XYZ file of C-alpha atoms in Angstrom:
441
model
C 81.640 89.249 86.655
C 80.505 92.896 87.091
C 82.702 95.447 85.596
C 83.626 96.581 88.718
C 85.257 93.561 89.730
C 86.874 92.967 86.195
C 88.312 96.276 86.735
C 89.402 95.737 90.312
C 91.121 92.376 89.245
C 92.890 94.332 86.510
C 94.553 96.769 88.821
C 95.731 94.004 91.147
C 97.058 91.989 87.976
C 98.657 95.239 86.698
C 100.711 95.927 89.961
C 101.898 92.453 90.500
C 103.096 92.875 87.146
C 104.720 96.070 87.523
C 106.729 94.353 90.503
C 107.949 91.812 88.010
C 108.836 94.227 85.291
C 110.846 96.424 87.866
C 112.875 93.461 88.815
C 113.375 92.006 85.258
C 113.858 95.374 83.694
C 115.523 97.725 86.235
C 115.259 100.836 84.062
C 111.396 100.427 84.371
C 111.671 101.797 87.690
C 112.604 105.227 86.606
C 109.874 104.851 83.750
C 107.276 103.937 86.572
C 108.544 106.479 89.322
C 108.386 109.545 86.723
C 105.096 108.493 85.342
C 103.359 108.712 88.435
C 104.148 112.263 89.154
C 103.555 113.559 85.726
C 100.299 111.440 85.459
C 99.098 112.659 88.946
C 99.922 116.183 87.859
C 97.790 116.153 84.663
C 94.772 114.138 86.363
C 94.760 116.852 89.205
C 94.921 119.669 86.690
C 92.312 118.062 84.129
C 89.864 117.581 87.059
C 90.901 120.753 88.672
C 90.613 118.999 92.036
C 86.953 118.739 92.638
C 86.903 115.268 94.111
C 89.919 115.755 96.052
C 92.274 114.127 93.180
C 95.141 115.110 94.816
C 94.558 112.798 98.010
C 94.254 110.135 95.393
C 97.935 111.008 93.944
C 99.549 111.752 97.110
C 98.387 108.206 98.607
C 99.872 106.402 95.324
C 103.282 108.127 96.128
C 103.033 107.151 99.658
C 102.524 103.343 98.682
C 105.198 103.431 95.878
C 107.965 105.443 98.012
C 109.790 102.562 99.622
C 109.616 100.358 96.230
C 111.133 103.248 94.249
C 113.869 103.996 96.910
C 115.120 100.520 96.712
C 115.055 100.380 92.835
C 116.196 103.906 92.468
C 113.175 105.022 90.748
C 112.853 108.325 92.043
C 114.555 111.701 90.664
C 115.914 112.106 94.182
C 115.828 109.979 97.612
C 113.520 112.762 99.522
C 111.282 113.025 96.212
C 108.145 111.406 97.858
C 107.557 113.901 100.435
C 108.451 116.799 98.168
C 105.840 115.103 95.796
C 103.274 114.937 98.222
C 103.925 118.635 98.925
C 103.380 119.519 95.215
C 100.277 117.924 95.150
C 98.907 119.350 98.809
C 99.882 122.845 97.387
C 97.825 122.068 94.308
C 94.835 120.962 96.331
C 95.101 124.065 98.235
C 95.241 126.288 95.163
C 92.223 124.651 93.745
C 90.133 123.662 96.612
C 91.709 125.963 99.615
C 91.761 124.919 103.081
C 89.759 125.431 106.456
C 90.011 128.980 108.170
C 90.088 126.609 111.168
C 93.365 124.674 110.447
C 95.392 127.450 112.528
C 96.545 124.581 114.840
C 98.952 123.278 111.834
C 99.878 126.933 110.896
C 101.127 126.950 114.605
C 102.763 123.485 114.344
C 104.824 124.761 111.313
C 105.708 127.955 112.967
C 106.886 126.017 116.023
C 109.660 124.093 113.870
C 111.063 127.467 112.222
C 113.396 128.173 115.168
C 115.110 124.988 115.139
C 115.603 125.591 111.331
C 117.164 129.026 112.129
C 119.216 127.535 115.130
C 120.743 124.911 112.514
C 122.068 127.728 110.185
C 124.248 128.614 113.032
C 125.135 125.781 114.850
C 125.591 122.736 112.367
C 129.489 122.270 111.583
C 131.110 124.024 108.498
C 131.795 120.773 106.965
C 128.252 119.877 106.743
C 125.720 120.579 103.662
C 123.519 122.538 105.571
C 120.594 122.860 103.259
C 120.517 119.158 102.224
C 121.012 118.189 105.996
C 117.828 120.367 107.072
C 115.956 119.628 104.090
C 116.410 115.823 104.984
C 115.125 116.300 108.527
C 112.454 118.626 108.388
C 110.751 117.504 105.209
C 108.993 114.986 106.814
C 107.314 117.452 109.401
C 106.874 119.877 106.999
C 104.983 117.689 104.800
C 102.772 116.438 107.862
C 101.864 120.355 108.555
C 100.946 120.994 104.607
C 98.782 117.739 104.326
C 97.007 118.167 107.765
C 96.170 122.051 106.695
C 94.191 120.586 103.678
C 92.686 117.668 105.175
C 91.454 119.314 108.198
C 87.571 118.956 108.614
C 87.288 118.303 104.672
C 84.411 116.397 103.753
C 84.957 113.187 102.010
C 82.540 109.831 101.614
C 83.507 106.758 103.075
C 83.546 104.952 99.680
C 86.026 107.960 98.742
C 88.463 107.326 101.809
C 88.656 103.343 101.025
C 89.407 104.284 97.262
C 91.907 106.568 98.547
C 93.689 103.909 101.022
C 93.415 101.547 97.828
C 95.612 104.017 96.452
C 98.297 103.733 99.071
C 97.893 99.708 98.896
C 98.380 99.211 95.142
C 101.992 100.081 94.858
C 102.616 97.816 97.773
C 101.775 94.964 96.039
C 103.991 95.669 93.449
C 106.288 96.068 96.388
C 105.738 92.605 97.650
C 106.044 91.071 93.990
C 109.357 92.839 93.355
C 110.659 91.207 97.049
C 109.159 87.768 95.645
C 111.459 87.951 92.634
C 114.606 89.359 94.617
C 114.549 86.465 97.032
C 112.631 83.824 95.975
C 114.352 81.412 98.333
C 114.695 83.068 101.847
C 116.776 80.030 103.081
C 119.539 81.111 101.001
C 120.213 84.214 102.604
C 119.111 83.803 106.042
C 121.781 83.814 108.492
C 120.345 85.296 111.873
C 117.353 86.822 113.693
C 118.451 90.371 112.939
C 116.577 92.427 110.193
C 117.542 91.185 106.966
C 118.546 93.742 104.001
C 118.490 90.805 101.533
C 114.987 89.656 102.249
C 113.960 93.540 101.982
C 115.129 94.081 98.444
C 118.637 95.182 99.626
C 116.904 97.944 101.173
C 116.452 99.085 104.866
C 113.998 96.399 106.333
C 112.776 98.831 109.021
C 111.138 101.046 105.824
C 110.218 98.065 103.972
C 108.357 96.574 106.859
C 106.833 99.741 107.725
C 105.061 100.250 104.119
C 104.361 96.284 103.899
C 102.664 96.436 107.468
C 100.631 99.513 105.930
C 99.451 97.349 103.086
C 98.606 94.388 104.898
C 96.172 96.536 106.925
C 94.991 98.050 103.615
C 93.998 94.682 102.423
C 92.670 93.386 105.441
C 90.226 96.181 105.768
C 89.178 95.589 102.179
C 88.288 91.866 103.236
C 86.214 93.320 105.817
C 84.593 96.061 104.563
C 84.758 96.425 100.881
C 84.576 92.646 99.463
C 81.534 92.582 97.702
C 81.766 89.133 96.107
C 83.510 85.884 96.797
C 85.875 86.606 93.867
C 87.019 90.002 95.294
C 87.176 88.422 98.647
C 89.424 85.690 97.600
C 91.548 88.461 95.576
C 91.898 90.532 99.124
C 92.985 87.927 100.844
C 95.489 86.429 98.475
C 97.008 90.066 98.381
C 96.980 90.389 102.072
C 98.748 86.970 102.590
C 101.273 88.014 100.448
C 102.240 91.131 101.646
C 101.816 89.921 105.152
C 104.372 86.948 104.473
C 106.859 89.201 102.716
C 106.423 91.551 105.794
C 107.103 89.131 108.455
C 110.492 87.923 106.601
C 111.944 91.121 106.697
C 112.595 90.458 110.313
C 111.770 93.919 111.097
C 109.183 94.004 113.491
C 108.280 97.421 114.080
C 106.114 97.844 110.655
C 104.302 94.447 111.053
C 103.044 94.681 114.770
C 101.985 98.374 113.629
C 99.754 97.137 110.994
C 98.387 94.401 113.257
C 97.673 96.727 116.051
C 95.614 98.990 112.979
C 93.906 95.828 112.216
C 92.715 95.103 115.811
C 91.665 98.805 116.580
C 89.484 98.764 113.483
C 87.942 95.580 114.316
C 87.347 96.866 118.097
C 85.944 100.129 116.672
C 83.561 98.327 114.372
C 82.372 96.160 117.115
C 81.448 98.653 119.544
C 79.491 100.587 117.000
C 77.766 97.447 115.611
C 74.394 96.161 116.331
C 74.162 92.650 117.835
C 73.744 90.745 114.182
C 76.754 92.802 113.168
C 78.617 91.941 116.488
C 78.025 88.290 115.726
C 79.560 88.488 111.988
C 82.334 90.561 113.392
C 83.184 87.691 115.935
C 83.382 84.964 113.337
C 85.569 87.356 111.091
C 87.887 87.701 114.252
C 88.205 83.950 114.159
C 88.782 83.980 110.870
C 91.414 86.294 110.986
C 93.177 84.784 113.794
C 93.325 81.533 111.731
C 94.794 83.279 108.630
C 97.616 85.013 110.781
C 98.151 81.514 112.607
C 98.632 80.054 109.141
C 100.994 82.864 107.658
C 103.081 82.401 111.060
C 103.302 78.871 110.577
C 104.398 78.996 107.230
C 106.826 81.738 107.846
C 108.258 79.743 110.989
C 108.838 76.720 108.531
C 110.463 78.861 106.029
C 112.620 80.297 108.218
C 113.330 77.207 110.107
C 112.024 78.889 113.433
C 114.072 81.773 113.604
C 110.984 84.369 113.162
C 109.700 83.207 116.663
C 113.280 83.686 118.003
C 113.284 87.597 116.324
C 109.703 88.425 117.907
C 110.881 86.845 121.316
C 113.997 89.020 121.098
C 116.604 86.051 121.069
C 119.436 85.255 118.875
C 119.898 82.326 116.316
C 121.166 79.976 119.374
C 118.228 81.076 121.444
C 119.958 83.556 123.667
C 118.011 86.560 124.837
C 119.308 90.032 123.357
C 120.811 92.365 125.615
C 119.011 95.464 123.892
C 114.948 94.759 123.082
C 115.332 98.043 120.661
C 118.523 97.186 118.932
C 120.236 100.307 120.660
C 117.539 102.601 119.693
C 116.872 103.352 123.248
C 120.410 104.786 123.928
C 119.989 107.022 121.212
C 116.613 108.356 122.735
C 118.537 108.657 125.942
C 121.316 110.631 124.239
C 118.728 113.014 122.878
C 116.821 113.497 125.752
C 120.218 114.491 127.555
C 120.455 117.036 124.821
C 117.095 118.526 125.497
C 117.877 119.158 129.207
C 121.149 120.786 127.759
C 119.058 122.928 125.360
C 115.471 122.983 127.069
C 113.917 126.141 125.266
C 114.709 126.353 121.524
C 116.746 122.814 121.393
C 119.895 122.150 119.576
C 118.884 122.898 115.817
C 117.411 120.590 113.204
C 120.125 117.826 112.897
C 122.563 119.021 115.461
C 121.580 116.463 117.929
C 123.193 113.870 115.280
C 126.377 115.696 115.118
C 126.127 115.811 119.143
C 125.625 112.186 119.296
C 128.460 111.480 116.740
C 131.035 113.596 118.693
C 130.050 111.547 121.844
C 129.885 107.973 120.227
C 132.780 108.397 117.496
C 130.219 107.187 114.709
C 127.174 108.665 112.887
C 123.618 107.495 114.094
C 120.315 108.824 112.865
C 117.394 108.961 115.496
C 114.631 106.470 115.116
C 112.322 108.324 117.470
C 110.778 111.275 116.175
C 109.590 112.554 119.686
C 112.760 112.464 121.117
C 114.268 114.041 117.981
C 111.518 116.659 118.133
C 112.674 117.406 121.991
C 116.343 117.461 121.200
C 116.383 119.775 117.906
C 113.399 121.901 119.199
C 113.318 121.858 122.528
C 109.977 123.123 124.759
C 108.741 124.258 121.034
C 109.049 120.646 119.879
C 106.846 119.667 122.954
C 104.519 122.137 122.085
C 104.298 120.876 118.228
C 103.869 117.182 119.462
C 101.064 118.474 121.733
C 99.028 120.237 118.746
C 99.692 117.080 116.902
C 98.020 115.010 119.788
C 95.091 117.200 120.884
C 93.681 118.432 117.499
C 92.558 115.096 115.971
C 91.180 113.941 119.134
C 88.973 117.271 119.673
C 87.941 116.686 115.887
C 86.875 113.143 116.707
C 84.199 114.544 118.794
C 82.509 115.725 115.914
C 83.920 113.043 113.265
C 82.911 109.727 114.815
C 82.023 108.366 111.078
C 85.929 108.239 110.480
C 86.047 104.711 111.329
C 89.619 104.469 110.826
C 90.745 107.440 112.708
C 92.167 105.814 115.535
C 94.135 103.278 112.985
C 95.565 106.506 111.337
C 96.789 107.874 114.336
C 98.283 104.861 115.946
C 100.312 103.824 112.577
C 101.665 107.960 112.712
C 102.257 107.231 116.436
C 103.804 104.003 116.439
C 106.226 104.685 113.207
C 107.538 107.810 114.449
C 108.417 105.728 117.351
C 110.500 103.215 115.453
C 111.275 104.877 112.077
C 110.889 108.284 113.169
C 109.703 110.222 109.536
C 112.253 108.700 107.116
C 109.472 108.159 104.882
C 106.535 110.333 104.089
C 103.687 107.446 104.874
C 103.284 108.524 109.033
C 102.926 112.243 107.386
C 100.253 111.481 105.364
C 98.513 108.703 107.007
C 98.243 111.066 110.224
C 96.471 113.926 108.092
C 93.857 111.347 106.813
C 92.705 111.149 110.481
C 91.601 114.965 110.073
C 88.965 114.019 107.345
C 85.241 114.416 107.954
C 83.899 111.212 106.554
C 80.508 110.867 105.571
C 78.381 107.384 104.701
C 76.401 107.136 101.819
C 72.736 106.274 102.680
C 73.214 102.599 101.609
């Protein structure tokens, strides 16, 4: 066994152990969480960001965010977004940023009027600073990360290593979930998203990060498994993450991860020669069988409830009235708010207050697109256009970034079902702007 393989297997084993330790010794979550930021800062300072170390540190924060949230391992709830911004600012200090990243300066400036509106429009009972920070931290994180990654040169191997930094903490998360609910039948009561099967945390966010981790390790099965042992290790981890993602009963994150996998396969297929296409065809068949086995095992463990969940049925097999668990009603109300405030919007977080007044209860937006429209008005639409158009233009001269559409679809699909509650869509979006270069071999 080569040292490279030994080191890789050690990393996997270490992160499985981290998941176990956090469950058995809850205070270890804080030790783990604080260590990430401290070691990351020392790592970047020592290397002076010569090899984009800030992206590795940020990626690790992204992968660990949900695990640390569910175990109270972060200093504050939104710390992961702030942590990514701290590292990105360090990266800009050491390595600068492209003078052509003007679109993301514009994007950030387009958000400012909505922030100013909020300071005047939010209710006096509202903690204005915290409320604005909660709603705007994700978009600002995206803007800063994109400024740094815009057309920044990076090797294909480095990009795969950055993805691995996202995936490793997800291994710990999946292991923690296994320890938290080893027998899912004891807590399974219906076809709704299940908090008990999500570590006592929000199933939507847990499903999102597990879906991303599933993609990371299936991509490594396809592209980075250079020995049979590593192939088996990656397969085992991917199966574990996929299973735990399915039993959260939250569909958005798992469907997003699956779509990312198929886009990666399609992108590689159309850019492969005939021999490569044949190998990819076999891999696609293998992947289909693997997913079928995972689905069958999950169906057995859930007594067939997982099929009803994805068919939008309740435990008795009746089709539910809403396919999106009421999120479409929130989006419709936000569109009405946009029509009433078409130019500058209602102001950051103000849409939530307006809906609370109408409905009689507080409900946060799950859709970043409708939220930007309602709270930022026409400026929010312009900000979205910047985010959509810029990577498409870069793609014309950046076709070696084989993950580009995977990253963009992760961002787009995630902000449509989970808004920007976690930092992952912001950071993953920024990876689509990297200029990837293959090594000669």
